[in-house]
Coordinates of C-alpha atoms in Angstrom, one line a residue:
M1 CA 22.5 13.4 -22.1
Q2 CA 23.0 12.5 -25.7
N3 CA 23.3 8.8 -25.0
Y4 CA 19.9 8.6 -23.4
P5 CA 17.2 9.1 -26.0
F6 CA 14.3 9.5 -23.5
Y7 CA 16.1 11.9 -21.1
E8 CA 14.8 15.3 -22.2
E9 CA 11.2 14.0 -22.7
T10 CA 10.9 12.2 -19.3
L11 CA 12.5 15.1 -17.5
A12 CA 10.1 17.6 -19.1
L13 CA 7.1 15.3 -18.5
T14 CA 8.0 14.9 -14.9
K15 CA 8.1 18.7 -14.3
E16 CA 4.7 19.1 -16.0
L17 CA 3.2 16.3 -13.9
V18 CA 4.7 17.7 -10.6
A19 CA 3.3 21.1 -11.5
I20 CA -0.2 19.7 -11.3
P21 CA -1.0 19.3 -7.6
S22 CA -2.6 15.9 -7.1
L23 CA -2.7 15.4 -3.3
N24 CA -4.5 12.3 -2.2
N25 CA -8.1 12.9 -1.5
S26 CA -8.4 16.0 -3.8
T27 CA -9.7 16.8 -7.2
G28 CA -6.1 17.2 -8.3
E29 CA -5.9 13.5 -8.7
R30 CA -8.5 13.8 -11.5
D31 CA -6.7 16.8 -13.0
V32 CA -3.4 15.1 -13.4
A33 CA -5.1 12.0 -14.8
E34 CA -6.9 14.1 -17.4
Y35 CA -3.6 15.7 -18.4
M36 CA -2.1 12.3 -19.1
A37 CA -5.2 11.2 -21.0
A38 CA -5.1 14.3 -23.1
W39 CA -1.4 13.7 -23.8
L40 CA -2.1 10.2 -25.0
R41 CA -4.9 11.4 -27.2
K42 CA -2.4 13.7 -29.0
L43 CA -0.3 10.8 -30.1
P44 CA -0.9 9.9 -33.8
Y45 CA -1.6 6.3 -32.9
F46 CA -4.4 7.2 -30.5
R47 CA -5.8 9.8 -32.8
E48 CA -6.4 6.9 -35.2
H49 CA -7.5 4.5 -32.4
P50 CA -9.3 6.8 -29.8
D51 CA -11.4 3.8 -28.6
Q52 CA -8.2 2.2 -27.2
I53 CA -8.0 4.8 -24.4
V54 CA -10.3 3.9 -21.5
I55 CA -11.4 6.5 -19.0
Q56 CA -12.8 4.7 -15.9
P57 CA -14.5 6.9 -13.3
L58 CA -14.2 5.5 -9.8
K59 CA -17.5 4.4 -8.3
N60 CA -19.2 6.9 -6.0
D61 CA -16.0 8.9 -5.7
P62 CA -16.4 12.3 -4.0
Y63 CA -13.5 13.8 -6.0
G64 CA -14.4 12.5 -9.4
R65 CA -11.2 10.5 -9.7
I66 CA -10.5 8.4 -12.8
N67 CA -8.3 5.5 -14.0
V68 CA -6.7 6.0 -17.4
V69 CA -5.9 2.8 -19.4
A70 CA -4.6 2.8 -22.9
I71 CA -3.7 -0.3 -25.1
A72 CA -1.5 -0.3 -28.2
F73 CA -1.0 -3.3 -30.4
G74 CA 2.3 -4.4 -32.0
T75 CA 1.9 -5.2 -35.7
R76 CA 5.0 -7.4 -36.3
S77 CA 2.7 -10.4 -35.7
D78 CA -0.6 -11.2 -34.1
S79 CA 0.9 -12.2 -30.8
K80 CA -1.4 -11.8 -27.7
K81 CA 1.5 -11.4 -25.3
T82 CA 1.0 -8.1 -23.4
I83 CA 3.0 -6.1 -20.9
I84 CA 1.4 -3.5 -18.6
L85 CA 3.2 -0.3 -17.6
H86 CA 1.5 1.2 -14.6
G87 CA 1.9 3.7 -11.8
H88 CA -0.1 6.0 -9.5
H89 CA -0.5 9.7 -9.8
D90 CA -1.6 10.8 -6.4
T91 CA 0.9 12.3 -3.8
V92 CA 1.0 12.8 -0.1
G93 CA 0.3 16.3 1.3
I94 CA 2.6 19.4 1.5
D95 CA 2.2 20.7 5.0
D96 CA 5.7 19.4 5.8
F97 CA 7.1 22.0 3.4
G98 CA 6.2 24.7 6.0
S99 CA 7.2 28.2 5.0
I100 CA 8.2 27.1 1.4
K101 CA 4.9 25.2 0.8
E102 CA 4.0 27.5 -2.2
F103 CA 7.1 26.1 -4.0
A104 CA 6.4 22.4 -3.4
F105 CA 5.3 21.8 -7.1
D106 CA 8.0 24.1 -8.7
C107 CA 10.9 21.8 -9.6
D108 CA 13.0 24.8 -10.8
A109 CA 12.6 27.1 -7.8
L110 CA 12.4 24.6 -5.0
P111 CA 16.1 23.5 -4.7
E112 CA 17.2 27.0 -3.7
K113 CA 14.4 27.4 -1.3
I114 CA 15.3 24.1 0.4
K115 CA 19.0 25.1 0.4
A116 CA 18.2 28.2 2.3
I117 CA 16.6 26.4 5.2
T118 CA 18.2 22.9 5.4
T119 CA 21.3 21.9 7.3
D120 CA 21.3 18.3 6.0
P121 CA 24.7 17.8 4.3
D122 CA 23.3 15.1 2.0
V123 CA 20.5 17.3 0.8
Q124 CA 22.9 20.3 0.3
A125 CA 25.3 18.1 -1.7
D126 CA 22.5 16.9 -3.9
I127 CA 21.3 20.4 -4.6
E128 CA 24.9 21.6 -5.4
S129 CA 25.4 18.6 -7.8
G130 CA 22.5 19.6 -10.0
E131 CA 21.9 15.8 -10.5
W132 CA 18.6 15.7 -8.6
M133 CA 15.0 17.0 -9.3
F134 CA 13.2 18.2 -6.2
G135 CA 9.4 18.5 -5.8
R136 CA 6.4 16.8 -4.3
G137 CA 5.7 13.7 -6.3
A138 CA 9.0 14.0 -8.3
S139 CA 10.1 10.7 -6.8
D140 CA 6.8 9.1 -5.6
M141 CA 6.0 8.7 -8.4
K142 CA 5.5 11.1 -11.3
C143 CA 8.9 10.4 -12.6
G144 CA 7.7 6.8 -13.1
D145 CA 4.5 8.0 -14.8
A146 CA 6.7 10.1 -17.2
V147 CA 8.9 7.1 -18.1
N148 CA 5.8 5.0 -18.9
M149 CA 4.3 7.8 -21.0
A150 CA 7.6 8.1 -23.0
L151 CA 7.7 4.4 -23.6
M152 CA 4.1 4.3 -24.7
R153 CA 4.9 7.1 -27.2
Y154 CA 7.9 5.1 -28.5
F155 CA 5.9 1.9 -28.8
T156 CA 3.0 3.6 -30.7
E157 CA 5.5 5.2 -33.1
N158 CA 7.1 1.8 -33.8
P159 CA 4.4 -0.9 -33.5
D160 CA 5.9 -2.8 -36.4
K161 CA 9.0 -3.6 -34.3
F162 CA 6.9 -5.5 -31.7
D163 CA 5.1 -8.8 -31.7
G164 CA 3.1 -8.2 -28.6
N165 CA 1.1 -5.4 -27.0
L166 CA 1.6 -2.6 -24.5
I167 CA -0.8 -1.2 -21.9
F168 CA -0.3 2.1 -20.2
M169 CA -2.2 2.6 -16.9
T170 CA -2.3 5.3 -14.3
N171 CA -4.3 5.1 -11.1
P172 CA -5.3 7.4 -8.2
V173 CA -5.7 6.6 -4.5
E174 CA -2.5 4.6 -4.1
E175 CA -1.3 6.5 -1.0
N176 CA -4.1 5.1 1.2
Q177 CA -7.0 2.9 -0.1
H178 CA -5.6 1.6 -3.4
T179 CA -9.1 2.1 -4.8
G180 CA -7.8 3.0 -8.3
I181 CA -5.9 -0.2 -9.0
I182 CA -8.6 -2.3 -7.4
E183 CA -11.3 -0.9 -9.7
S184 CA -9.1 -1.0 -12.7
L185 CA -9.0 -4.8 -12.6
D186 CA -12.4 -4.7 -14.3
V187 CA -10.8 -2.9 -17.3
L188 CA -7.8 -5.3 -17.4
E189 CA -10.2 -8.3 -17.3
E190 CA -12.4 -6.8 -20.0
L191 CA -9.4 -6.1 -22.3
K192 CA -8.1 -9.6 -21.7
V193 CA -11.4 -11.1 -22.8
K194 CA -12.1 -8.7 -25.6
Y195 CA -8.7 -9.2 -27.3
G196 CA -7.6 -12.6 -26.0
L197 CA -4.6 -11.1 -24.2
D198 CA -1.9 -13.0 -22.5
Y199 CA -0.6 -10.8 -19.7
A200 CA 3.2 -11.6 -19.5
M201 CA 4.0 -9.2 -16.7
A202 CA 3.2 -5.8 -15.2
L203 CA 6.0 -3.3 -14.7
N204 CA 5.4 -0.7 -12.0
T205 CA 7.7 2.3 -11.9
D206 CA 7.3 3.2 -8.3
F207 CA 10.4 4.8 -6.8
I208 CA 13.3 2.9 -5.2
S209 CA 15.8 4.4 -2.7
P210 CA 19.3 3.6 -1.4
A211 CA 19.2 0.8 1.1
Y212 CA 21.8 2.5 3.3
P213 CA 24.0 5.7 3.2
G214 CA 26.3 5.5 0.2
D215 CA 24.4 2.7 -1.5
T216 CA 24.9 3.0 -5.3
S217 CA 22.8 -0.1 -6.3
H218 CA 19.5 0.1 -8.1
Y219 CA 16.9 -2.3 -7.0
F220 CA 14.3 -4.2 -9.0
H221 CA 11.5 -6.3 -7.3
A222 CA 9.8 -9.5 -8.3
G223 CA 6.7 -8.9 -6.2
A224 CA 5.0 -6.9 -3.5
V225 CA 5.0 -7.0 0.2
G226 CA 1.6 -7.9 1.7
K227 CA -0.1 -5.9 4.4
I228 CA -3.0 -6.3 6.8
L229 CA -4.3 -3.8 9.4
P230 CA -5.0 -5.9 12.5
C231 CA -7.2 -4.0 15.0
F232 CA -7.8 -4.6 18.7
Y233 CA -11.0 -3.5 20.3
I234 CA -10.5 -3.7 24.1
I235 CA -13.4 -3.8 26.6
G236 CA -12.5 -3.2 30.2
K237 CA -14.5 -2.6 33.4
P238 CA -14.8 1.1 34.1
T239 CA -14.7 2.5 37.6
H240 CA -14.4 5.7 39.5
S241 CA -10.8 6.9 39.7
G242 CA -11.2 7.0 43.5
Q243 CA -11.8 3.2 43.4
G244 CA -9.3 2.3 40.7
F245 CA -8.7 -1.3 41.8
D246 CA -12.4 -2.1 41.3
G247 CA -12.0 -1.8 37.6
F248 CA -10.0 -3.4 34.8
S249 CA -8.1 -0.9 32.6
A250 CA -8.8 -1.1 28.9
S251 CA -6.1 1.5 28.4
M252 CA -3.5 -0.5 30.1
V253 CA -4.4 -3.6 28.0
A254 CA -4.0 -1.4 24.8
A255 CA -0.6 -0.2 26.0
E256 CA 0.5 -3.8 26.8
I257 CA -0.6 -4.9 23.3
V258 CA 1.5 -2.1 21.9
R259 CA 4.5 -3.0 24.1
N260 CA 4.4 -6.6 22.9
M261 CA 3.8 -5.9 19.2
D262 CA 5.3 -2.6 18.2
M263 CA 8.6 -3.2 16.3
R264 CA 8.9 -6.7 17.6
A265 CA 11.6 -8.2 15.4
E266 CA 10.6 -11.8 15.8
F267 CA 7.2 -10.9 14.2
S268 CA 9.1 -9.9 11.0
D269 CA 7.9 -12.3 8.2
V270 CA 10.5 -13.8 5.9
Y271 CA 10.7 -15.5 2.5
N272 CA 13.8 -16.5 0.7
H273 CA 16.0 -14.6 3.2
E274 CA 14.2 -11.3 2.8
Y275 CA 12.6 -9.9 5.9
A276 CA 9.6 -7.6 6.2
M277 CA 9.6 -4.8 8.6
P278 CA 8.1 -5.8 12.0
P279 CA 4.6 -4.5 12.9
T280 CA 4.2 -0.8 13.8
V281 CA 1.5 0.8 15.8
L282 CA -0.5 3.3 13.7
K283 CA -3.3 4.3 16.1
L284 CA -3.9 4.1 19.9
K285 CA -6.7 5.7 21.7
D286 CA -9.3 5.2 24.4
L287 CA -12.9 5.7 23.4
K288 CA -14.1 8.1 26.0
P289 CA -16.0 10.9 24.2
S290 CA -15.2 13.5 26.9
Y291 CA -13.6 14.2 30.3
D292 CA -14.9 12.7 33.5
V293 CA -13.3 10.8 36.4
Q294 CA -14.5 7.4 35.2
T295 CA -11.8 5.1 33.7
A296 CA -12.2 4.3 30.0
F297 CA -14.7 1.6 29.1
S298 CA -12.9 0.7 25.9
A299 CA -9.8 1.3 23.8
F300 CA -8.8 0.8 20.2
V301 CA -5.4 0.2 18.7
Y302 CA -4.3 -0.9 15.2
F303 CA -1.0 -1.9 13.5
N304 CA 0.6 -2.0 10.1
Y305 CA 1.6 -5.6 9.6
F306 CA 3.7 -6.5 6.6
I307 CA 3.6 -10.1 5.2
H308 CA 6.0 -12.0 2.9
N309 CA 4.9 -15.6 3.3
M310 CA 2.7 -16.2 6.4
E311 CA -0.9 -17.2 6.2
I312 CA -3.4 -14.8 7.7
E313 CA -4.8 -17.5 10.0
D314 CA -1.3 -18.1 11.4
I315 CA -0.9 -14.4 12.1
F316 CA -4.3 -14.3 13.8
A317 CA -3.2 -17.1 16.1
R318 CA -0.1 -15.1 17.0
L319 CA -2.1 -11.9 17.6
C320 CA -4.7 -13.7 19.8
K321 CA -1.8 -14.9 21.9
V322 CA -0.6 -11.3 22.2
A323 CA -4.1 -10.2 23.4
E324 CA -4.3 -13.1 25.9
D325 CA -0.9 -12.3 27.3
A326 CA -1.9 -8.6 27.6
L327 CA -5.1 -9.4 29.5
K328 CA -3.2 -11.7 31.9
T329 CA -0.4 -9.3 32.4
V330 CA -2.7 -6.4 33.3
D331 CA -4.7 -8.7 35.6
S332 CA -1.7 -9.9 37.5
Y333 CA -0.1 -6.5 37.6
T334 CA -3.2 -4.8 38.9
D335 CA -3.7 -7.6 41.5
E336 CA -0.1 -7.2 42.7
Q337 CA -0.4 -3.5 43.0
N338 CA -3.7 -3.9 44.9
K339 CA -1.9 -6.2 47.4
I340 CA 0.9 -3.6 47.8
Y341 CA -1.6 -0.7 48.2
C342 CA -3.7 -2.6 50.8
K343 CA -0.5 -3.4 52.8
M344 CA 0.5 0.3 52.6
T345 CA -2.9 1.5 53.8
G346 CA -3.9 -1.2 56.1
M347 CA -6.9 -2.0 54.0
T348 CA -8.2 -5.6 53.6
Y349 CA -7.0 -7.2 50.4
K350 CA -9.6 -9.0 48.3
K351 CA -8.7 -10.5 44.9
R352 CA -10.9 -9.4 42.0
E353 CA -11.9 -12.3 39.8
Y354 CA -12.4 -11.7 36.1
S355 CA -13.2 -13.9 33.2
L356 CA -10.7 -12.7 30.5
N357 CA -11.8 -13.3 26.9
V358 CA -10.2 -13.0 23.5
M359 CA -12.2 -13.5 20.3
D360 CA -11.9 -12.6 16.6
Y361 CA -14.5 -10.8 14.6
S362 CA -15.9 -14.0 13.0
Q363 CA -16.6 -15.4 16.5
L364 CA -18.2 -12.1 17.6
H365 CA -20.4 -12.0 14.4
A366 CA -21.5 -15.6 15.0
K367 CA -22.5 -14.7 18.6
A368 CA -24.4 -11.7 17.4
M369 CA -26.2 -13.7 14.7
S370 CA -27.4 -16.1 17.4
V371 CA -28.8 -13.3 19.4
K372 CA -30.2 -11.2 16.5
P373 CA -30.4 -13.2 13.2
D374 CA -30.9 -10.0 11.1
V375 CA -27.9 -8.2 12.6
D376 CA -26.3 -8.0 9.1
A377 CA -29.0 -5.5 8.2
D378 CA -27.7 -3.3 11.1
L379 CA -24.2 -3.5 9.6
D380 CA -25.5 -2.5 6.2
A381 CA -27.2 0.5 7.7
I382 CA -24.1 1.5 9.6
T383 CA -22.0 1.1 6.5
K384 CA -24.4 3.2 4.3
E385 CA -24.5 6.0 6.8
A386 CA -20.7 6.0 7.3
L387 CA -20.0 6.0 3.5
E388 CA -22.4 8.9 3.0
A389 CA -20.5 10.8 5.7
N390 CA -17.1 9.8 4.2
M391 CA -16.1 8.2 7.5
D392 CA -12.6 6.8 7.8
R393 CA -12.8 3.1 7.0
R394 CA -11.0 2.1 10.2
E395 CA -13.6 4.0 12.3
L396 CA -16.4 2.4 10.3
C397 CA -15.1 -1.1 11.1
L398 CA -14.7 -0.1 14.7
K399 CA -18.3 1.2 14.8
M400 CA -19.6 -2.2 13.5
V401 CA -17.5 -4.1 16.1
E402 CA -18.9 -1.8 18.9
H403 CA -22.4 -2.5 17.7
L404 CA -22.0 -6.3 17.7
A405 CA -20.4 -6.2 21.1
T406 CA -23.4 -4.3 22.4
V407 CA -25.8 -6.8 20.8
V408 CA -24.1 -9.7 22.6
S409 CA -23.8 -7.8 25.9
I410 CA -20.1 -8.2 26.6
N411 CA -19.5 -7.2 30.2
T412 CA -16.2 -8.8 31.1
P413 CA -12.7 -7.8 30.0
T414 CA -12.5 -8.8 26.4
V415 CA -10.2 -8.2 23.4
I416 CA -11.8 -8.5 19.9
L417 CA -9.4 -8.9 17.0
F418 CA -10.5 -7.8 13.6
L419 CA -9.2 -6.3 10.3
S420 CA -9.7 -3.0 8.6
P421 CA -8.7 -1.7 5.2
P422 CA -6.4 -1.5 3.5
Y423 CA -5.5 -5.1 2.7
C424 CA -2.6 -5.5 0.2
P425 CA -2.1 -9.1 -1.1
R426 CA 1.4 -10.5 -0.9
N427 CA 2.9 -11.8 -4.1
T428 CA 6.2 -12.6 -5.6
L429 CA 7.7 -14.9 -8.3
K430 CA 8.3 -18.1 -6.4
R431 CA 11.0 -20.6 -7.3
E432 CA 8.6 -23.4 -6.2
V433 CA 6.5 -22.6 -9.3
P434 CA 8.5 -23.5 -12.4
E435 CA 7.1 -20.9 -14.8
E436 CA 7.6 -18.2 -12.2
A437 CA 11.1 -19.3 -11.5
A438 CA 11.8 -19.2 -15.2
L439 CA 10.6 -15.7 -15.5
L440 CA 12.5 -14.6 -12.4
D441 CA 15.7 -16.1 -13.8
S442 CA 15.1 -14.5 -17.2
V443 CA 14.5 -11.0 -15.9
T444 CA 17.4 -11.2 -13.5
G445 CA 19.7 -12.4 -16.2
L446 CA 18.6 -9.6 -18.5
L447 CA 19.2 -7.0 -15.8
Q448 CA 22.7 -8.3 -15.0
E449 CA 23.5 -8.1 -18.7
I450 CA 22.2 -4.5 -19.0
G451 CA 23.9 -3.6 -15.7
K452 CA 27.3 -4.7 -17.0
E453 CA 26.8 -2.6 -20.2
M454 CA 25.8 0.5 -18.2
G455 CA 28.3 0.1 -15.4
E456 CA 25.4 -0.1 -12.9
D457 CA 24.7 -2.6 -10.1
L458 CA 21.1 -3.7 -10.9
K459 CA 19.9 -6.0 -8.1
M460 CA 16.7 -8.2 -8.3
M461 CA 14.9 -8.5 -4.9
Q462 CA 11.8 -10.6 -4.1
F463 CA 9.6 -7.9 -2.5
F464 CA 9.0 -4.2 -3.1
P465 CA 9.6 -3.2 0.6
V466 CA 6.7 -0.7 1.0
L467 CA 3.1 -0.7 -0.1
T468 CA 2.4 -0.7 -3.8
D469 CA -0.5 -1.1 -6.3
S470 CA 1.3 -4.1 -7.7
S471 CA -0.2 -6.1 -4.8
Y472 CA -3.5 -6.3 -6.5
L473 CA -2.3 -8.0 -9.7
K474 CA -1.3 -11.3 -8.3
L475 CA -2.3 -13.3 -5.2
D476 CA -0.3 -15.7 -3.2
D477 CA -2.7 -16.1 -0.3
T478 CA -4.3 -19.6 0.1
D479 CA -8.1 -20.0 0.1
S480 CA -8.0 -20.5 3.9
S481 CA -6.0 -17.3 4.3
A482 CA -8.4 -15.4 2.1
E483 CA -11.4 -16.8 4.1
T484 CA -9.8 -15.6 7.4
L485 CA -9.5 -12.1 5.8
I486 CA -13.1 -12.0 4.5
S487 CA -14.6 -13.3 7.7
N488 CA -12.7 -10.9 10.0
L489 CA -13.0 -7.6 8.0
P490 CA -16.4 -6.3 9.1
N491 CA -18.9 -6.2 6.2
M492 CA -16.0 -6.3 3.7
K493 CA -18.2 -6.5 0.6
G494 CA -20.2 -3.5 1.7
H495 CA -17.4 -1.0 1.7
Y496 CA -14.1 -2.6 0.6
N497 CA -14.9 -5.1 -2.1
V498 CA -11.4 -6.4 -3.0
R499 CA -12.3 -9.2 -5.4
L500 CA -9.8 -11.9 -4.6
D501 CA -11.2 -14.3 -7.2
Q502 CA -10.6 -11.7 -9.9
I503 CA -7.0 -11.2 -8.8
K504 CA -6.5 -14.9 -9.0
R505 CA -8.0 -15.1 -12.5
L506 CA -5.7 -12.3 -13.8
N507 CA -2.6 -13.6 -11.9
I508 CA -0.3 -11.1 -13.6
P509 CA 3.4 -11.3 -12.6
A510 CA 4.1 -8.0 -10.9
L511 CA 7.6 -6.5 -11.0
N512 CA 8.8 -3.1 -10.0
F513 CA 11.3 -1.2 -12.2
G514 CA 11.7 2.0 -10.1
C515 CA 13.1 5.4 -10.6
H516 CA 15.8 6.3 -8.2
G517 CA 14.8 8.7 -5.5
K518 CA 15.4 9.9 -1.9
D519 CA 13.2 11.1 0.9
A520 CA 9.8 10.2 -0.5
H521 CA 7.0 11.7 1.7
K522 CA 9.5 14.3 3.0
W523 CA 9.9 17.9 2.0
T524 CA 13.3 17.1 0.6
E525 CA 11.8 14.5 -1.9
R526 CA 14.0 14.2 -5.0
V527 CA 14.7 12.0 -7.9
H528 CA 18.1 11.2 -9.6
K529 CA 17.9 12.6 -13.1
E530 CA 20.5 10.6 -15.0
Y531 CA 19.4 7.2 -13.8
S532 CA 15.6 7.9 -13.7
F533 CA 15.2 9.9 -16.9
G534 CA 18.2 8.5 -18.8
K535 CA 19.0 4.9 -17.9
L536 CA 15.8 3.5 -16.6
P537 CA 13.8 4.1 -19.8
V538 CA 16.5 2.3 -21.8
I539 CA 16.4 -0.6 -19.3
M540 CA 12.7 -0.8 -19.7
L541 CA 12.8 -0.6 -23.4
R542 CA 15.3 -3.4 -23.5
T543 CA 12.9 -5.4 -21.4
L544 CA 10.0 -4.7 -23.7
E545 CA 12.1 -5.7 -26.7
N546 CA 13.2 -8.9 -24.9
Y547 CA 9.7 -10.1 -24.2
L548 CA 7.6 -8.5 -27.0
I549 CA 9.8 -9.4 -29.9
E550 CA 9.8 -13.1 -30.9
G551 CA 12.7 -14.8 -32.7

């Protein structure tokens, strides 16, 4: 790979990073971050400027995880223009590797172990080609971290070539709560104020994949898909199973909500002809603690809901309609089955009359406040206890909703719509905003130029299609949308303090320049070596030169 000056370095760094297990929710996330911090400290530039490496411990973190942020200044002029290179260093688990789990972090030994047990022809072909690196985190996204490290090394060795500045940042907790990037915003804001920085853009190097079998394009993204986690708490009317028609099934309502939402294509959000994936159900359960012959009093279901352009209040109106339809469908279906059963058995039919209600969390909270003005103290106590027990945040939010429903004594079939973490802001470079359109056209034109030189199809898209830390660098939600979020995520500031005002102040254009991988989150995860370790660093260096060299 003589034509690719970063190839050997990024390949070797990726192997070293993969070899450090950093599963999400483990101390390994700290270990790999400390490795990267130590690597930075060895660079001559940072030996002279050690104070320009910031180690930020996460607040009250049970695993001692840290953010690592390093800034280097170009010396060609005193320009304040700054580009951020960032990525995450946590990975998903390795249970899916099964019998070869012990080799999940061994990039050299793993391909032959996979080859011995897979029948997938695409995986077999990629192993035989020798063009792919296998390993947990190789694609998602330690390859991207390695590229950022190599570029930071180059920049610090050549500061006199650049007018602007470069920040390297690596964060934990991307694979679930995004806590790392959320807390790192404090560091970015402090650096901005301290040095008067002008954040031109942030380049994430999270992985990209072929869009379809045989796809040879490489995708770049001018923003991040948004995501909310809408939750439905369903209260029914329990009854003895021997008197089933006397009740109202919370479980059936939950199932009906799933039937009407899960993978519903018309709920796919769209912007500039790019469609998000429709909602997908992530959890469905009744809330009976143990077996008995009483029907379930309540049920709980939540969904992944991607957003490109819709306001949250409009999505809430849509979801309330789903809940209303589900209650009505279960009511009419149960009544019809009751009629049929009575006709079959000769029993006297009598229609059960129910008041069917749908409310969102803000309405529930207002009702609870009217009954118990100090109810927020209850929520704080529930939150404190749950955080000390490391309770799942979705379950914490549910527990608060259950408490408020008890306070207001709900005793009729009701669906309560609320939100739980994580919330990922939607953002993209919009043509309706002149300066954003200019940056989008500029980056797209540069990629087209580089693509022609390299013989690669480099395509700019609006949204990184899956969740990414880039969401937290720029915010497109309106104030009313943000208010809907805050007022419907139980005690948000108490356990999930995403500072929307801070994101708006920073307002950093967020782009993704990803390594090329396949099968992320699978035991056949792999990254293409020539493109990721050879071509991508050159593309990114050209980008840095284009925006950090004036004249």
